[in-house]
Amino acid sequence: MVNMTGVGAAAQPVLAEPRAEDRYPSRFAAKGQMKDRLDPVVWGTPEQGSLSKTQLLFYEQNGYLNFDQLLTSSEVQSCLNELRQLSADEAVKQADEAVIEPGSRELRSVFAVHRSNAVLKALCQHPTLVAIAQQLLGSEVYIHQSRINYKGGFRGKEFYWHSDFETWHVEDGVPAMRLLSCSIALTANTPYNGPLMIVPGSHQRYVTCVGATPEDHYRASLKQQEVGVPDDSSLTRLVQDFGIAAPTGLAGSVTFFDCNLMHGSSSNITPLPRSNVFVVYNSVHNQPVEPFCGLAPRPNFIAERQDFAPAGQR
Ligand code: 6CS
Ligand code: FE
């Protein structure tokens, strides 16, 4: 139980072994392992919302659901206006909530936009989006995290392969796989501008990661993640077994994906930005506990641990 994460001892975990209630230990072993998922994927029923049995089954099997044009063009346009204004604001770049691209001064992400911006708050609380999250998770939901990922033209850098749940479990203390991401395209996501890539079906397995969590890991990981990513042979096996999909779409399209789906995206060297808003909805029955890595929790603007008010209630 000794804190060993000082300089030169970064390979040692803060905890020598996982806590007894840790159902998904990761970053403890010297080698990555592929384990089974212990939780359901779909927690609701066809009767609980607008998603059909076929759609629920697709999500269960593939770990994602893509929707063309869930938002109107005027909703998209008003969100895009906010993105533009935020990226032109020097104070936004200086804020704790901002992440700057590695190797340039450009804005990569802005976190907790469901708190700081009225238009983006309305987007995150959009009744259509919240209802889909509620049906998939079989309960009321609250917002665990929200962010803009700008991925600007020319210099928007990649997001390396990862399972979100691995980080949210280890660093935020989210106990179970009962949360999901909603990726809202505000510009066209094409095969060329660094769209989300996923490994369909990978959400059924849990790939444990190697390497202890450094203190304040988020400062580095949100620019370029190195701890909490799968080893090469695990990723190779997943892709051999399941392949890769890239659900592209016009502005206004939306992808929901399971918290444990292996995903990533490449850099954007086209002139066309790939700007998305991500909202993470967690079941109100899955509130975070102490982080399973033994370190202090990440800031509230990255992982909510105070306000569990159900989303979508106006
Ligand atoms: O840290 C997070 O919450 C998210 N961001 C990254 C780069 N990886 C894990 C997770 O998706
Ligand atoms: Fe992610």
Short mmCIF file of C-alpha atoms and ligand atoms in Angstrom, two decimals:
data_model
loop_
_atom_site.label_atom_id
_atom_site.label_comp_id
_atom_site.label_asym_id
_atom_site.label_seq_id
_atom_site.Cartn_x
_atom_site.Cartn_y
_atom_site.Cartn_z
CA MET A 1 0.00 0.00 0.00
CA VAL A 2 3.00 2.28 -0.29
CA ASN A 3 2.90 5.05 -2.87
CA MET A 4 5.70 4.19 -5.27
CA THR A 5 4.87 6.52 -8.11
CA GLY A 6 7.76 8.89 -7.53
CA VAL A 7 10.19 9.71 -10.30
CA GLY A 8 12.10 6.60 -11.31
CA ALA A 9 9.55 4.24 -9.80
CA ALA A 10 6.69 4.83 -12.21
CA ALA A 11 6.32 1.13 -13.03
CA GLN A 12 5.11 0.34 -9.51
CA PRO A 13 1.37 0.53 -8.89
CA VAL A 14 0.18 2.55 -5.89
CA LEU A 15 -1.71 -0.51 -4.69
CA ALA A 16 0.20 -3.80 -4.60
CA GLU A 17 -2.94 -5.71 -5.53
CA PRO A 18 -6.52 -4.92 -6.57
CA ARG A 19 -9.16 -4.13 -3.96
CA ALA A 20 -11.49 -7.03 -3.18
CA GLU A 21 -14.48 -5.35 -4.86
CA ASP A 22 -12.55 -4.60 -8.07
CA ARG A 23 -14.33 -6.68 -10.73
CA TYR A 24 -12.13 -5.34 -13.55
CA PRO A 25 -8.57 -5.03 -12.26
CA SER A 26 -6.14 -3.47 -14.74
CA ARG A 27 -2.59 -2.00 -14.68
CA PHE A 28 -1.50 -4.49 -11.99
CA ALA A 29 0.03 -7.32 -14.03
CA ALA A 30 3.20 -7.29 -16.13
CA LYS A 31 1.33 -8.66 -19.14
CA GLY A 32 -1.98 -7.72 -20.75
CA GLN A 33 -4.76 -10.26 -20.42
CA MET A 34 -8.03 -10.74 -22.25
CA LYS A 35 -10.89 -11.41 -19.88
CA ASP A 36 -14.65 -11.74 -20.22
CA ARG A 37 -17.05 -8.90 -19.71
CA LEU A 38 -19.03 -9.45 -16.48
CA ASP A 39 -21.93 -7.06 -17.14
CA PRO A 40 -24.82 -6.92 -19.62
CA VAL A 41 -24.44 -4.68 -22.68
CA VAL A 42 -28.11 -3.77 -23.10
CA TRP A 43 -29.83 -3.11 -19.79
CA GLY A 44 -33.25 -1.98 -21.10
CA THR A 45 -36.00 -3.51 -23.23
CA PRO A 46 -37.74 -2.63 -26.53
CA GLU A 47 -40.74 -1.50 -24.48
CA GLN A 48 -38.68 1.13 -22.68
CA GLY A 49 -38.08 3.42 -25.66
CA SER A 50 -37.96 3.98 -29.39
CA LEU A 51 -35.16 1.50 -30.19
CA SER A 52 -36.45 -1.68 -31.77
CA LYS A 53 -35.53 -5.20 -30.78
CA THR A 54 -33.32 -5.33 -33.89
CA GLN A 55 -31.47 -2.16 -32.91
CA LEU A 56 -30.96 -3.39 -29.35
CA LEU A 57 -29.65 -6.68 -30.68
CA PHE A 58 -27.25 -4.88 -33.03
CA TYR A 59 -25.91 -2.82 -30.12
CA GLU A 60 -25.61 -5.91 -27.96
CA GLN A 61 -23.60 -7.76 -30.62
CA ASN A 62 -21.55 -4.91 -32.09
CA GLY A 63 -21.26 -2.46 -29.22
CA TYR A 64 -22.43 0.56 -31.18
CA LEU A 65 -25.38 2.10 -33.01
CA ASN A 66 -25.10 4.77 -35.66
CA PHE A 67 -27.87 7.24 -36.52
CA ASP A 68 -27.95 9.49 -39.59
CA GLN A 69 -29.28 12.95 -38.94
CA LEU A 70 -30.53 12.71 -35.37
CA LEU A 71 -30.12 16.47 -35.14
CA THR A 72 -31.62 19.15 -37.35
CA SER A 73 -29.32 21.36 -39.39
CA SER A 74 -30.24 24.38 -37.28
CA GLU A 75 -29.26 22.50 -34.09
CA VAL A 76 -25.96 21.57 -35.72
CA GLN A 77 -25.39 25.13 -36.89
CA SER A 78 -25.96 26.69 -33.48
CA CYS A 79 -23.57 24.19 -31.86
CA LEU A 80 -20.94 24.86 -34.51
CA ASN A 81 -21.19 28.58 -33.82
CA GLU A 82 -20.38 27.88 -30.17
CA LEU A 83 -17.41 25.71 -31.13
CA ARG A 84 -16.06 28.52 -33.28
CA GLN A 85 -16.46 31.12 -30.57
CA LEU A 86 -14.87 28.92 -27.93
CA SER A 87 -11.86 28.14 -30.11
CA ALA A 88 -11.30 31.84 -30.79
CA ASP A 89 -11.36 32.69 -27.07
CA GLU A 90 -7.90 32.82 -25.47
CA ALA A 91 -9.44 32.46 -21.99
CA VAL A 92 -10.95 29.12 -23.02
CA LYS A 93 -7.52 27.86 -24.10
CA GLN A 94 -6.07 28.85 -20.73
CA ALA A 95 -8.79 27.12 -18.71
CA ASP A 96 -8.20 23.83 -16.87
CA GLU A 97 -10.95 22.29 -19.01
CA ALA A 98 -8.97 22.85 -22.22
CA VAL A 99 -6.52 20.39 -23.78
CA ILE A 100 -4.04 21.69 -26.36
CA GLU A 101 -2.81 19.51 -29.22
CA PRO A 102 0.63 17.97 -28.78
CA GLY A 103 3.08 19.84 -31.00
CA SER A 104 0.96 22.90 -31.72
CA ARG A 105 -1.04 25.58 -29.91
CA GLU A 106 -4.36 24.43 -31.27
CA LEU A 107 -7.32 23.48 -29.16
CA ARG A 108 -7.79 19.70 -29.01
CA SER A 109 -10.59 19.29 -26.45
CA VAL A 110 -12.74 21.29 -24.08
CA PHE A 111 -14.26 19.37 -21.18
CA ALA A 112 -17.51 19.84 -19.22
CA VAL A 113 -19.22 21.84 -21.93
CA HIS A 114 -22.56 20.67 -20.52
CA ARG A 115 -21.81 23.03 -17.62
CA SER A 116 -20.03 25.96 -19.21
CA ASN A 117 -22.05 26.57 -22.36
CA ALA A 118 -25.84 26.93 -22.61
CA VAL A 119 -26.16 25.71 -26.20
CA LEU A 120 -23.96 22.66 -25.64
CA LYS A 121 -25.74 21.97 -22.37
CA ALA A 122 -29.01 21.78 -24.29
CA LEU A 123 -27.32 19.42 -26.75
CA CYS A 124 -26.13 17.10 -23.95
CA GLN A 125 -29.60 17.22 -22.39
CA HIS A 126 -31.32 16.63 -25.76
CA PRO A 127 -34.41 14.48 -25.06
CA THR A 128 -33.77 12.21 -28.06
CA LEU A 129 -30.19 11.45 -27.02
CA VAL A 130 -31.03 11.00 -23.35
CA ALA A 131 -33.94 8.66 -24.17
CA ILE A 132 -31.67 6.39 -26.23
CA ALA A 133 -29.07 6.30 -23.44
CA GLN A 134 -31.80 5.52 -20.89
CA GLN A 135 -33.13 2.65 -22.97
CA LEU A 136 -29.71 1.12 -23.57
CA LEU A 137 -28.74 1.46 -19.90
CA GLY A 138 -32.18 0.56 -18.52
CA SER A 139 -32.36 3.42 -16.04
CA GLU A 140 -32.13 7.13 -15.61
CA VAL A 141 -28.73 8.49 -16.56
CA TYR A 142 -26.53 11.43 -15.58
CA ILE A 143 -23.61 13.02 -17.43
CA HIS A 144 -20.26 11.54 -16.36
CA GLN A 145 -18.21 13.54 -18.87
CA SER A 146 -18.71 15.84 -21.84
CA ARG A 147 -16.21 17.33 -24.23
CA ILE A 148 -15.65 18.88 -27.61
CA ASN A 149 -13.01 17.12 -29.68
CA TYR A 150 -12.08 19.62 -32.36
CA LYS A 151 -9.71 17.54 -34.46
CA GLY A 152 -8.96 20.53 -36.63
CA GLY A 153 -7.78 20.31 -40.22
CA PHE A 154 -4.07 19.63 -40.87
CA ARG A 155 -2.97 19.37 -37.23
CA GLY A 156 -5.71 17.43 -35.37
CA LYS A 157 -3.88 14.53 -33.78
CA GLU A 158 -4.99 10.94 -33.23
CA PHE A 159 -6.62 9.26 -30.24
CA TYR A 160 -4.80 5.96 -29.76
CA TRP A 161 -6.80 2.72 -29.33
CA HIS A 162 -8.43 2.35 -25.93
CA SER A 163 -11.44 1.15 -24.00
CA ASP A 164 -12.94 4.13 -22.18
CA PHE A 165 -14.13 1.89 -19.40
CA GLU A 166 -10.60 0.83 -18.54
CA THR A 167 -9.71 4.45 -17.73
CA TRP A 168 -13.05 5.32 -16.14
CA HIS A 169 -12.80 2.27 -13.90
CA VAL A 170 -9.14 2.57 -12.94
CA GLU A 171 -8.83 6.36 -12.70
CA ASP A 172 -12.40 7.43 -11.88
CA GLY A 173 -13.71 4.43 -9.90
CA VAL A 174 -16.72 3.68 -12.11
CA PRO A 175 -17.61 0.17 -10.88
CA ALA A 176 -19.56 -1.49 -13.72
CA MET A 177 -19.91 -1.42 -17.49
CA ARG A 178 -23.19 0.47 -17.38
CA LEU A 179 -22.29 3.65 -19.22
CA LEU A 180 -21.87 4.71 -22.82
CA SER A 181 -20.55 7.42 -25.09
CA CYS A 182 -22.56 9.43 -27.53
CA SER A 183 -20.49 10.97 -30.31
CA ILE A 184 -22.29 13.80 -32.09
CA ALA A 185 -20.84 14.83 -35.46
CA LEU A 186 -20.93 18.60 -35.95
CA THR A 187 -18.92 18.38 -39.16
CA ALA A 188 -19.00 15.52 -41.66
CA ASN A 189 -17.02 12.51 -40.41
CA THR A 190 -15.56 11.01 -43.58
CA PRO A 191 -13.14 8.13 -44.16
CA TYR A 192 -10.42 10.77 -44.59
CA ASN A 193 -10.59 13.21 -41.71
CA GLY A 194 -9.84 10.93 -38.78
CA PRO A 195 -13.25 9.39 -38.00
CA LEU A 196 -13.94 7.18 -35.02
CA MET A 197 -12.70 3.63 -35.66
CA ILE A 198 -14.10 0.80 -33.61
CA VAL A 199 -13.60 -2.93 -33.20
CA PRO A 200 -17.18 -4.23 -33.29
CA GLY A 201 -17.72 -6.95 -30.70
CA SER A 202 -14.62 -6.06 -28.68
CA HIS A 203 -16.85 -4.74 -25.87
CA GLN A 204 -17.51 -8.37 -24.88
CA ARG A 205 -13.89 -8.76 -23.75
CA TYR A 206 -11.89 -6.83 -21.20
CA VAL A 207 -8.29 -6.19 -22.17
CA THR A 208 -6.24 -5.37 -19.09
CA CYS A 209 -3.44 -2.86 -19.53
CA VAL A 210 0.18 -2.79 -18.44
CA GLY A 211 1.87 0.03 -16.53
CA ALA A 212 1.01 1.86 -13.33
CA THR A 213 -1.06 5.02 -13.47
CA PRO A 214 1.13 8.11 -13.02
CA GLU A 215 -0.12 10.90 -10.75
CA ASP A 216 -2.17 13.50 -12.60
CA HIS A 217 -2.13 11.15 -15.54
CA TYR A 218 -4.93 13.05 -17.28
CA ARG A 219 -2.61 15.96 -18.09
CA ALA A 220 -0.64 13.70 -20.43
CA SER A 221 -3.26 11.10 -21.39
CA LEU A 222 -5.74 13.57 -22.80
CA LYS A 223 -3.09 14.80 -25.24
CA GLN A 224 -1.62 11.42 -26.01
CA GLN A 225 -2.49 8.30 -24.09
CA GLU A 226 0.25 5.78 -23.28
CA VAL A 227 -0.91 4.10 -20.05
CA GLY A 228 -4.35 2.49 -20.30
CA VAL A 229 -3.98 1.37 -23.89
CA PRO A 230 -3.92 -2.25 -25.10
CA ASP A 231 -0.65 -4.02 -25.89
CA ASP A 232 0.04 -4.80 -29.54
CA SER A 233 -0.73 -8.51 -29.37
CA SER A 234 -4.11 -8.00 -27.63
CA LEU A 235 -5.13 -5.41 -30.21
CA THR A 236 -3.95 -7.66 -33.04
CA ARG A 237 -6.06 -10.49 -31.71
CA LEU A 238 -9.15 -8.31 -31.33
CA VAL A 239 -8.83 -7.03 -34.90
CA GLN A 240 -8.21 -10.54 -36.25
CA ASP A 241 -11.35 -11.74 -34.48
CA PHE A 242 -13.64 -8.79 -35.14
CA GLY A 243 -12.23 -6.44 -37.79
CA ILE A 244 -12.56 -2.65 -37.78
CA ALA A 245 -15.53 -0.42 -38.63
CA ALA A 246 -15.62 3.35 -39.07
CA PRO A 247 -19.16 4.69 -38.77
CA THR A 248 -18.96 7.87 -40.85
CA GLY A 249 -21.80 10.34 -41.40
CA LEU A 250 -22.82 13.87 -42.19
CA ALA A 251 -23.02 16.64 -39.62
CA GLY A 252 -25.90 15.79 -37.31
CA SER A 253 -25.21 12.05 -37.30
CA VAL A 254 -24.72 10.39 -33.94
CA THR A 255 -22.95 7.22 -32.78
CA PHE A 256 -23.70 5.61 -29.44
CA PHE A 257 -21.06 3.17 -28.28
CA ASP A 258 -20.49 0.93 -25.30
CA CYS A 259 -18.03 2.04 -22.60
CA ASN A 260 -15.83 -1.00 -23.21
CA LEU A 261 -15.71 -0.91 -27.01
CA MET A 262 -12.13 -0.75 -28.29
CA HIS A 263 -11.83 2.42 -30.37
CA GLY A 264 -9.51 5.15 -31.56
CA SER A 265 -9.06 7.58 -34.41
CA SER A 266 -6.27 8.74 -36.69
CA SER A 267 -4.83 12.20 -37.16
CA ASN A 268 -6.59 14.57 -39.50
CA ILE A 269 -4.28 15.79 -42.25
CA THR A 270 -7.15 16.96 -44.46
CA PRO A 271 -8.13 20.66 -44.43
CA LEU A 272 -11.60 19.62 -43.16
CA PRO A 273 -12.09 19.58 -39.38
CA ARG A 274 -13.69 16.57 -37.75
CA SER A 275 -15.40 18.24 -34.82
CA ASN A 276 -17.54 16.13 -32.52
CA VAL A 277 -19.14 16.58 -29.14
CA PHE A 278 -18.88 13.53 -26.86
CA VAL A 279 -21.28 12.98 -24.01
CA VAL A 280 -20.85 10.12 -21.56
CA TYR A 281 -24.08 8.99 -19.93
CA ASN A 282 -23.77 6.81 -16.86
CA SER A 283 -26.56 4.90 -15.14
CA VAL A 284 -27.61 6.55 -11.87
CA HIS A 285 -27.03 3.08 -10.37
CA ASN A 286 -23.35 3.07 -11.32
CA GLN A 287 -21.92 6.04 -9.46
CA PRO A 288 -18.15 6.14 -9.00
CA VAL A 289 -16.37 4.91 -5.88
CA GLU A 290 -12.73 5.52 -4.99
CA PRO A 291 -10.52 5.07 -8.08
CA PHE A 292 -9.33 1.46 -8.41
CA CYS A 293 -5.72 2.56 -9.01
CA GLY A 294 -5.51 3.99 -5.48
CA LEU A 295 -4.73 7.55 -6.59
CA ALA A 296 -6.85 10.64 -5.98
CA PRO A 297 -9.84 11.01 -8.33
CA ARG A 298 -9.49 13.06 -11.50
CA PRO A 299 -11.08 16.51 -11.46
CA ASN A 300 -14.83 16.82 -11.59
CA PHE A 301 -14.73 18.39 -15.04
CA ILE A 302 -13.39 15.09 -16.41
CA ALA A 303 -15.33 12.64 -14.25
CA GLU A 304 -18.43 13.77 -12.42
CA ARG A 305 -18.61 12.74 -8.77
CA GLN A 306 -20.88 15.35 -7.22
CA ASP A 307 -23.91 15.97 -9.36
CA PHE A 308 -25.89 12.86 -10.23
CA ALA A 309 -29.03 14.72 -11.29
CA PRO A 310 -30.80 12.70 -13.99
CA ALA A 311 -30.26 14.07 -17.51
CA GLY A 312 -33.13 15.16 -19.73
CA GLN A 313 -35.31 16.67 -17.03
CA ARG A 314 -36.06 20.25 -17.85
O1 6CS B 1 -9.68 10.05 -20.16
C1 6CS B 1 -10.81 9.85 -20.59
O2 6CS B 1 -11.81 9.93 -19.88
C2 6CS B 1 -10.95 9.47 -22.02
N1 6CS B 1 -9.89 9.96 -22.83
C3 6CS B 1 -8.92 9.26 -23.31
C4 6CS B 1 -7.88 9.85 -24.19
N2 6CS B 1 -8.83 7.96 -23.05
C5 6CS B 1 -9.73 7.32 -22.13
C6 6CS B 1 -11.06 7.97 -22.13
O3 6CS B 1 -11.67 7.73 -23.36
FE FE B 2 -12.57 7.16 -25.95
#
